[in-house]
PDB file of C-alpha atoms in Angstrom:
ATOM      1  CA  UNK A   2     -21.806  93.632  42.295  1.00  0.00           C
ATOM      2  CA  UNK A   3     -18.803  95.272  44.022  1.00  0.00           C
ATOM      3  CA  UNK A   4     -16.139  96.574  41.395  1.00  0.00           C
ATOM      4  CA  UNK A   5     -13.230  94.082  41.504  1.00  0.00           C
ATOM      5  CA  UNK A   6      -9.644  95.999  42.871  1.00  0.00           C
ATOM      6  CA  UNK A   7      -6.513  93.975  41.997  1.00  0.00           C
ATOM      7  CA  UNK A   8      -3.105  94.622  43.945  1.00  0.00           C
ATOM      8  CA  UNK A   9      -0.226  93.614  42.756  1.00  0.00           C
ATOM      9  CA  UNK A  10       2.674  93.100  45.474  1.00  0.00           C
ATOM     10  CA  UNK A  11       6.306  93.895  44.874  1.00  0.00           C
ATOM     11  CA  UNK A  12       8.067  91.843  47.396  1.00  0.00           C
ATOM     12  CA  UNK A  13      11.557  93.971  46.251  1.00  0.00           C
ATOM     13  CA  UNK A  14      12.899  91.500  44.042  1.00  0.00           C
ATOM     14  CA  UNK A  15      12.778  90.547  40.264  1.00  0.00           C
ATOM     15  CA  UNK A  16      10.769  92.912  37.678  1.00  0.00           C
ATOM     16  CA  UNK A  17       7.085  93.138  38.338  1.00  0.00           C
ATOM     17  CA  UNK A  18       6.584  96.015  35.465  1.00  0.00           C
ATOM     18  CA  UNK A  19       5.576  92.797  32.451  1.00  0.00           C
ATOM     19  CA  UNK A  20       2.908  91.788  35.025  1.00  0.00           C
ATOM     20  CA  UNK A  21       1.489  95.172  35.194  1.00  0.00           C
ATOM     21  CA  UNK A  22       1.713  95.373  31.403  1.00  0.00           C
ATOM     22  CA  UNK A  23      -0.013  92.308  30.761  1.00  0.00           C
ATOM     23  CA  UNK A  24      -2.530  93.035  33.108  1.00  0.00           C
ATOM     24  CA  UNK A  25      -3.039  96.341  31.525  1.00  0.00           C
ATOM     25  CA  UNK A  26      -3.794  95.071  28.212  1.00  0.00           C
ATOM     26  CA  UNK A  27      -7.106  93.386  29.918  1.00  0.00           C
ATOM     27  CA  UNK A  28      -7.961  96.886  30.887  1.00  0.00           C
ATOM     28  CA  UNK A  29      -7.793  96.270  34.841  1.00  0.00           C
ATOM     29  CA  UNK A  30      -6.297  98.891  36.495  1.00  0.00           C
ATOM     30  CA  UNK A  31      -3.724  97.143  39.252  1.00  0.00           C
ATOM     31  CA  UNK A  32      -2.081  99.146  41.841  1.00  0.00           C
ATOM     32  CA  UNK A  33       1.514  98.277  43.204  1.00  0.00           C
ATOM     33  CA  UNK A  34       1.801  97.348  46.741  1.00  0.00           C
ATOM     34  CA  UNK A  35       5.330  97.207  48.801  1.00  0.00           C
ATOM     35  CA  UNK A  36       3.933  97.105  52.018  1.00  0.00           C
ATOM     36  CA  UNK A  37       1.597  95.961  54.409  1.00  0.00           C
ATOM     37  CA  UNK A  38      -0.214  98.613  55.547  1.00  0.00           C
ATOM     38  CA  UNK A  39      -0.792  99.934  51.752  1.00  0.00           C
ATOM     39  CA  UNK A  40      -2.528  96.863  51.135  1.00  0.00           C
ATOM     40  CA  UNK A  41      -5.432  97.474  54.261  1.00  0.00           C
ATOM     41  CA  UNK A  42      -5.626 100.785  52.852  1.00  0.00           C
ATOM     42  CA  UNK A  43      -6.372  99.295  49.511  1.00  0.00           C
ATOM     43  CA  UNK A  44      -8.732  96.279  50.227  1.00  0.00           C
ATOM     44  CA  UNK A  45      -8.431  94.534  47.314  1.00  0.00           C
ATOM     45  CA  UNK A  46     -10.307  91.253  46.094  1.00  0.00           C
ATOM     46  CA  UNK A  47      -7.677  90.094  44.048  1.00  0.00           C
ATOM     47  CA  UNK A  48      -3.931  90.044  44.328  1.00  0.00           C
ATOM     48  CA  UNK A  49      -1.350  88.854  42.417  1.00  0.00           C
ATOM     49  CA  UNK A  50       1.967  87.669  44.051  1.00  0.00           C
ATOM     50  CA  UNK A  51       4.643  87.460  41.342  1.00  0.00           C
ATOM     51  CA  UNK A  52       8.314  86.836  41.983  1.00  0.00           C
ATOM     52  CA  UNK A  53      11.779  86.291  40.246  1.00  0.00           C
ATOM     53  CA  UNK A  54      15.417  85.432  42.345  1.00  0.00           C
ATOM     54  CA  UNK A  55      15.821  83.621  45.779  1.00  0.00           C
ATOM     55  CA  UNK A  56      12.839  81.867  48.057  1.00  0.00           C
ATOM     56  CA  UNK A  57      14.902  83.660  51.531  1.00  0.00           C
ATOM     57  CA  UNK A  58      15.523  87.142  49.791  1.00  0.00           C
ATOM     58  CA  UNK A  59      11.820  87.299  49.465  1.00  0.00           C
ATOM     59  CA  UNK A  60      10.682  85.555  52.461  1.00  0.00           C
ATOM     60  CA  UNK A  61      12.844  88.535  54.341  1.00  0.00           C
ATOM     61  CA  UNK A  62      11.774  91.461  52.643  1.00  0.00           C
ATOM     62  CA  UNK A  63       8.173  89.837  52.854  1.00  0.00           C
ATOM     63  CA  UNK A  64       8.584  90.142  56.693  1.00  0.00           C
ATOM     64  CA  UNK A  65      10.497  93.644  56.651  1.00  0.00           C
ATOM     65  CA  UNK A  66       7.580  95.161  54.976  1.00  0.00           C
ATOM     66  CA  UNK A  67       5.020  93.785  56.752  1.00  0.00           C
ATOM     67  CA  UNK A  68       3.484  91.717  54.042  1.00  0.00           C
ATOM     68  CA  UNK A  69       3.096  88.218  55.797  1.00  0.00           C
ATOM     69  CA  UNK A  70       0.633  89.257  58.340  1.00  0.00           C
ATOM     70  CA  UNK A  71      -1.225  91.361  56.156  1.00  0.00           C
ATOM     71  CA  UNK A  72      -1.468  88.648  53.398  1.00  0.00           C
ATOM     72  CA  UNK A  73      -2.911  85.972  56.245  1.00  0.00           C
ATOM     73  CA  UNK A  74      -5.609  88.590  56.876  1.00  0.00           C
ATOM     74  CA  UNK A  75      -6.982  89.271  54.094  1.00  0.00           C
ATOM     75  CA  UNK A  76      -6.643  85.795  51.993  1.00  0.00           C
ATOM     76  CA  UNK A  77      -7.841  83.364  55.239  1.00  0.00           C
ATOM     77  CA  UNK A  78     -10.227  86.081  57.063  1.00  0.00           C
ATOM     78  CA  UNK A  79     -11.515  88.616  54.453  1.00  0.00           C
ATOM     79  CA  UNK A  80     -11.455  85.212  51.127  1.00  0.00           C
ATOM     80  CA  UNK A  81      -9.469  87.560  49.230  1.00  0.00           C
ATOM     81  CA  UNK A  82      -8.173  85.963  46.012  1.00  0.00           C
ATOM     82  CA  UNK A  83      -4.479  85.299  45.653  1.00  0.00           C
ATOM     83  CA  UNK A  84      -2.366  83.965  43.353  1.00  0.00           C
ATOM     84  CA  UNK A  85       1.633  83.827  43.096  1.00  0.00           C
ATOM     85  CA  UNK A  86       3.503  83.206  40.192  1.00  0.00           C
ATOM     86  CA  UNK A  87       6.680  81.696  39.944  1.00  0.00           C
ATOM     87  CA  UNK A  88       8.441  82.449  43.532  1.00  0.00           C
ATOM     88  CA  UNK A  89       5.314  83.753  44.457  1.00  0.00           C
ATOM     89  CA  UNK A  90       3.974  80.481  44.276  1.00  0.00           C
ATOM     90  CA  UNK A  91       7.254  78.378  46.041  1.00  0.00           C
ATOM     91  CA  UNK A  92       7.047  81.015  48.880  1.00  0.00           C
ATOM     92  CA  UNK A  93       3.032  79.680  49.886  1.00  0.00           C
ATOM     93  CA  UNK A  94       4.874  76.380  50.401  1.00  0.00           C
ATOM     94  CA  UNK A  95       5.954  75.101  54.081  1.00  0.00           C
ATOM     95  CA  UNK A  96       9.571  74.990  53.134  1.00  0.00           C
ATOM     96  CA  UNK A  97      12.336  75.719  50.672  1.00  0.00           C
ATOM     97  CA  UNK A  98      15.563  74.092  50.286  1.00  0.00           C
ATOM     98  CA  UNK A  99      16.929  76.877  47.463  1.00  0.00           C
ATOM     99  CA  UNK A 100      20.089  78.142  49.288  1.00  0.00           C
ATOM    100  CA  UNK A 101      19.522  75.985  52.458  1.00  0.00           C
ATOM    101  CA  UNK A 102      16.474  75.757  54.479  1.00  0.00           C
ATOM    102  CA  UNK A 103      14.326  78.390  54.295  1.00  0.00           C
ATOM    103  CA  UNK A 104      10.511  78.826  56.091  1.00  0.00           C
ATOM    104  CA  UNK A 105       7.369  79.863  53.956  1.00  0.00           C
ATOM    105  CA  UNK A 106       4.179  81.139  54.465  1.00  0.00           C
ATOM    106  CA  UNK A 107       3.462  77.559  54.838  1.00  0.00           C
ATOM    107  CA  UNK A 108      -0.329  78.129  53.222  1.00  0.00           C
ATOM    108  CA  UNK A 109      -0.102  74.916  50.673  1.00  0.00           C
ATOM    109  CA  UNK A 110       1.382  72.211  52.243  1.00  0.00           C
ATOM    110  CA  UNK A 111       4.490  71.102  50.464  1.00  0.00           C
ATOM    111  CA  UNK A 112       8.116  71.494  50.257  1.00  0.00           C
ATOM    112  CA  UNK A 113      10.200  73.244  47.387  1.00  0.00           C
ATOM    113  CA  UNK A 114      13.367  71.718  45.826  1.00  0.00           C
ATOM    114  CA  UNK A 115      15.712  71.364  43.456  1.00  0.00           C
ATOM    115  CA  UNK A 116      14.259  69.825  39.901  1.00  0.00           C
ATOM    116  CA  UNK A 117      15.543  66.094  38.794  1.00  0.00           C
ATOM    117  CA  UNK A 118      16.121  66.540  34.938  1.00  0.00           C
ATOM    118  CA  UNK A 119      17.485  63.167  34.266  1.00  0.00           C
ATOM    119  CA  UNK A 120      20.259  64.900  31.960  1.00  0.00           C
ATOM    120  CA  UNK A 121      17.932  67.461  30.928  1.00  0.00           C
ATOM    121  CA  UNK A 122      19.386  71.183  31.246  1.00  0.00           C
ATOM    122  CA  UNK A 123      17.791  73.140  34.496  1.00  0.00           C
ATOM    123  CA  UNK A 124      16.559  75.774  34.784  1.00  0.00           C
ATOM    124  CA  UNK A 125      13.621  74.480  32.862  1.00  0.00           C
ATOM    125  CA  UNK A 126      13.250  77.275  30.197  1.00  0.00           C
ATOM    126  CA  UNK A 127      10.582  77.702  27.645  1.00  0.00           C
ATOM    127  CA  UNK A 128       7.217  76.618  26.769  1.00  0.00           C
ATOM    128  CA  UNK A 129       5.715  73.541  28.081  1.00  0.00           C
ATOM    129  CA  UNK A 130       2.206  71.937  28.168  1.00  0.00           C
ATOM    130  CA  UNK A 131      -0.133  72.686  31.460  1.00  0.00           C
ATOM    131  CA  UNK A 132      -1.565  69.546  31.853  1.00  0.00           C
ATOM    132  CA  UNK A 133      -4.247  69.299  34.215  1.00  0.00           C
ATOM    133  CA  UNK A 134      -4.592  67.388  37.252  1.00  0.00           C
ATOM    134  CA  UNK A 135      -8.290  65.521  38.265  1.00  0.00           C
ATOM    135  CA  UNK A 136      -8.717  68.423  40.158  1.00  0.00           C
ATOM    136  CA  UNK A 137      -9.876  70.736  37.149  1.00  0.00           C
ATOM    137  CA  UNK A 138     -10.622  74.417  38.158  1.00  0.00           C
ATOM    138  CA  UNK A 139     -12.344  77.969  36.626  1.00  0.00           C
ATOM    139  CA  UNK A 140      -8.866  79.326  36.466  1.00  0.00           C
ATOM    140  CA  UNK A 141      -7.954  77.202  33.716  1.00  0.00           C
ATOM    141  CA  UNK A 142     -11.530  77.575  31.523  1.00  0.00           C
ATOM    142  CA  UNK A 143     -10.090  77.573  27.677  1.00  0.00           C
ATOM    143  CA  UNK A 144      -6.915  76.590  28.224  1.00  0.00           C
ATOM    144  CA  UNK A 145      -6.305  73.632  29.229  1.00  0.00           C
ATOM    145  CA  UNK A 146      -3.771  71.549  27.447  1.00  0.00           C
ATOM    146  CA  UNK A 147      -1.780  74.867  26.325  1.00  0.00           C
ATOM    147  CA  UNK A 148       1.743  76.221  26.115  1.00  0.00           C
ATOM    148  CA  UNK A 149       2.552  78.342  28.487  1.00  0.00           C
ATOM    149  CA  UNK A 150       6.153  79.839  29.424  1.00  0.00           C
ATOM    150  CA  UNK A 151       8.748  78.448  32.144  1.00  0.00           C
ATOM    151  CA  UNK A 152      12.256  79.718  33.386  1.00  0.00           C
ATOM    152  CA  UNK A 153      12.612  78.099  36.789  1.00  0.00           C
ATOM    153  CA  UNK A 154      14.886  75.304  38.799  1.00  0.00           C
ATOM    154  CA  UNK A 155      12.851  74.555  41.966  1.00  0.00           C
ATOM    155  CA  UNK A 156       9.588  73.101  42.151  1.00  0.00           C
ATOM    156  CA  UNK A 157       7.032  72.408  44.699  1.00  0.00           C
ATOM    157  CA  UNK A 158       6.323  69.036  45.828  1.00  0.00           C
ATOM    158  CA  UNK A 159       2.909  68.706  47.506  1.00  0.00           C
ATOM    159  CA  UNK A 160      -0.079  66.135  48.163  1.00  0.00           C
ATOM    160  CA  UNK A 161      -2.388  65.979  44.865  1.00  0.00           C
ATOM    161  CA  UNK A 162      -5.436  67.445  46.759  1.00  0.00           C
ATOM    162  CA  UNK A 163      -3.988  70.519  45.958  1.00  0.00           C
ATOM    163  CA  UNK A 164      -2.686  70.238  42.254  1.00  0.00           C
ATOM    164  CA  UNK A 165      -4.452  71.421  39.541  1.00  0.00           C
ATOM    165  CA  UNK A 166      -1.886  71.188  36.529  1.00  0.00           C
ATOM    166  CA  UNK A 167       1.502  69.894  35.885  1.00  0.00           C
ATOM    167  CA  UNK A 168       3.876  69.646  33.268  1.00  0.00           C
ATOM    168  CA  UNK A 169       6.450  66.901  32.085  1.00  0.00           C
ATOM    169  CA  UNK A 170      10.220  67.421  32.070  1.00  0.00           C
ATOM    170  CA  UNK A 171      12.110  64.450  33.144  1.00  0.00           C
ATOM    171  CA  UNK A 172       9.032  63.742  34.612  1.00  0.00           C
ATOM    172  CA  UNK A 173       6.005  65.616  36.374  1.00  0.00           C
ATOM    173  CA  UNK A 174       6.815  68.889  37.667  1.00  0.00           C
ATOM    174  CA  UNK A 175       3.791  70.782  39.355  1.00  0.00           C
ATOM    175  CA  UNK A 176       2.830  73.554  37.554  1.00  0.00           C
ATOM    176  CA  UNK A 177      -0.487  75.216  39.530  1.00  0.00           C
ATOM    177  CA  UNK A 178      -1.911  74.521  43.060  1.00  0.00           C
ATOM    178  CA  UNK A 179      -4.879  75.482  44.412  1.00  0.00           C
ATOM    179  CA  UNK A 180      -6.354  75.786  48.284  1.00  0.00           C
ATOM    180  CA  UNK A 181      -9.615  77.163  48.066  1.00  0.00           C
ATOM    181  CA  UNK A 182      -8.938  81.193  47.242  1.00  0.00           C
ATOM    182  CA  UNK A 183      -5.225  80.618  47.241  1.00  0.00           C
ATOM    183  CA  UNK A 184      -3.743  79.686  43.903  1.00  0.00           C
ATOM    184  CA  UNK A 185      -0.253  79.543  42.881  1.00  0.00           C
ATOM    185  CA  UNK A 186       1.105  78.884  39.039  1.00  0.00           C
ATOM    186  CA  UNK A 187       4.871  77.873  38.015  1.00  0.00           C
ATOM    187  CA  UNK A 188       5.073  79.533  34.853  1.00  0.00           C
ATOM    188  CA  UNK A 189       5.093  83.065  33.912  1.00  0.00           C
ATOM    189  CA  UNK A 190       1.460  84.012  32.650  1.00  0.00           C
ATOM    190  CA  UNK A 191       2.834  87.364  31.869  1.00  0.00           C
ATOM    191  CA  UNK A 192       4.967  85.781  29.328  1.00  0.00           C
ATOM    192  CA  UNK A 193       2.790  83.402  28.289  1.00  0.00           C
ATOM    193  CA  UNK A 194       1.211  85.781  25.324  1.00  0.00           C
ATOM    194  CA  UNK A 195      -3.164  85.345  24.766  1.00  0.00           C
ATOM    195  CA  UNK A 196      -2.942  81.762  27.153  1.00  0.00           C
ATOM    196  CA  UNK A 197      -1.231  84.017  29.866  1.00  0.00           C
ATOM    197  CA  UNK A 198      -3.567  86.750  29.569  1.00  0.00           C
ATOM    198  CA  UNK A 199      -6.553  84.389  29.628  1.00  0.00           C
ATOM    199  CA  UNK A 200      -5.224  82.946  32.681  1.00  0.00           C
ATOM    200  CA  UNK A 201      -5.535  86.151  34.717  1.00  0.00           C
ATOM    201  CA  UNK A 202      -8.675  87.093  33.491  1.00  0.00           C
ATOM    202  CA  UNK A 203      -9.692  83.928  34.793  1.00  0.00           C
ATOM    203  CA  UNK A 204      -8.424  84.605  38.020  1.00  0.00           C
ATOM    204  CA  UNK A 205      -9.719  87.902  37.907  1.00  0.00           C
ATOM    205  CA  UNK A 206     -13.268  86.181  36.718  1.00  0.00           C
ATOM    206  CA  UNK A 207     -13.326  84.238  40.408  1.00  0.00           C
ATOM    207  CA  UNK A 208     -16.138  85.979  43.235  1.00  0.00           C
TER     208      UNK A 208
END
């Protein structure tokens, strides 16, 4: 069986260093991407798309280092496994209206806005259930029904062929999507203590 290479892509903003920790303590050994032409070089099977700050910053920088087309390759030609977390998953939407409209990859179909709290205090901080949708999946094998751990304001709105958990706060916010080897989670699995870690060994677990 071919020896599984994760990549890790810093897409210039927010702190990417508790992702590589976390990932650590599961004894992979992830190497940090900023650009496309690093990640041909690398081939990797897996990649993990993580994020923190504003849906246009990162779409921009994205495009500056050459990350977009590179990304397309690899996840729709070569199946690579992706999965962003927290902006990383907004930005596979079509669209986000954080900051005025902004164009995504456009990979999940779906649309990214502002969260309706009913009163309730946004951003949505802390630990919340993952509550799965019909459309159960590996990535979630022992933990479904857990805590995991939140700090966000937008959300992604998309059809439910491609949700595979959500969470309630003032309602149902989606919390993980899924389009074949594309997968994108809300929360913050690094943060998310033994459920987080179990996540990405789950996603590291997919072939």
């Amino acid at each position: 069986m071919q020896k599984k290479k994760l990549a890790i892509i810093n897409i210039g903003i927010g702190n990417i260093g508790s992702v590589v920790n976390c990932v650590n303590k599961l004894n992979f050994e992830p190497v940090i991407i900023s650009n496309g032409q690093e990640l041909l070089d690398y081939s990797p099977s897996h990649v993990l798309m993580p994020g923190v700050g504003a849906v246009r910053e990162a779409m921009n920088n994205m495009k500056k280092r050459n990350l977009t087309d590179t990304l397309e390759k690899l996840v729709f030609k070569e199946k690579v496994f992706l999965c962003g977390i927290c902006l990383g998953m907004q930005i596979l939407s079509d669209s986000s209206d954080e900051f005025g409209f902004t164009k995504c990859l456009g990979w999940i179909p779906g649309k990214v806005s502002l969260i309706k709290t009913n009163g309730l205090s946004i951003p949505h901080m802390g630990w919340n259930k993952m509550i799965m949708s019909k459309n159960t999946d590996k990535i979630f094998e022992n933990i479904q029904g857990k805590d995991m751990y939140f700090a966000h304001s937008y959300s992604i709105k998309c059809p439910d062929q491609y949700i595979i958990s959500y969470t309630e706060y003032a309602g149902k916010i989606v919390t993980a999507v899924k389009l074949n080897n594309i997968y994108g989670i809300q929360c913050h699995p690094e943060k998310s203590a033994a459920i987080g870690r179990k996540f990405i060994q789950n996603f590291m677990s997919l072939e």
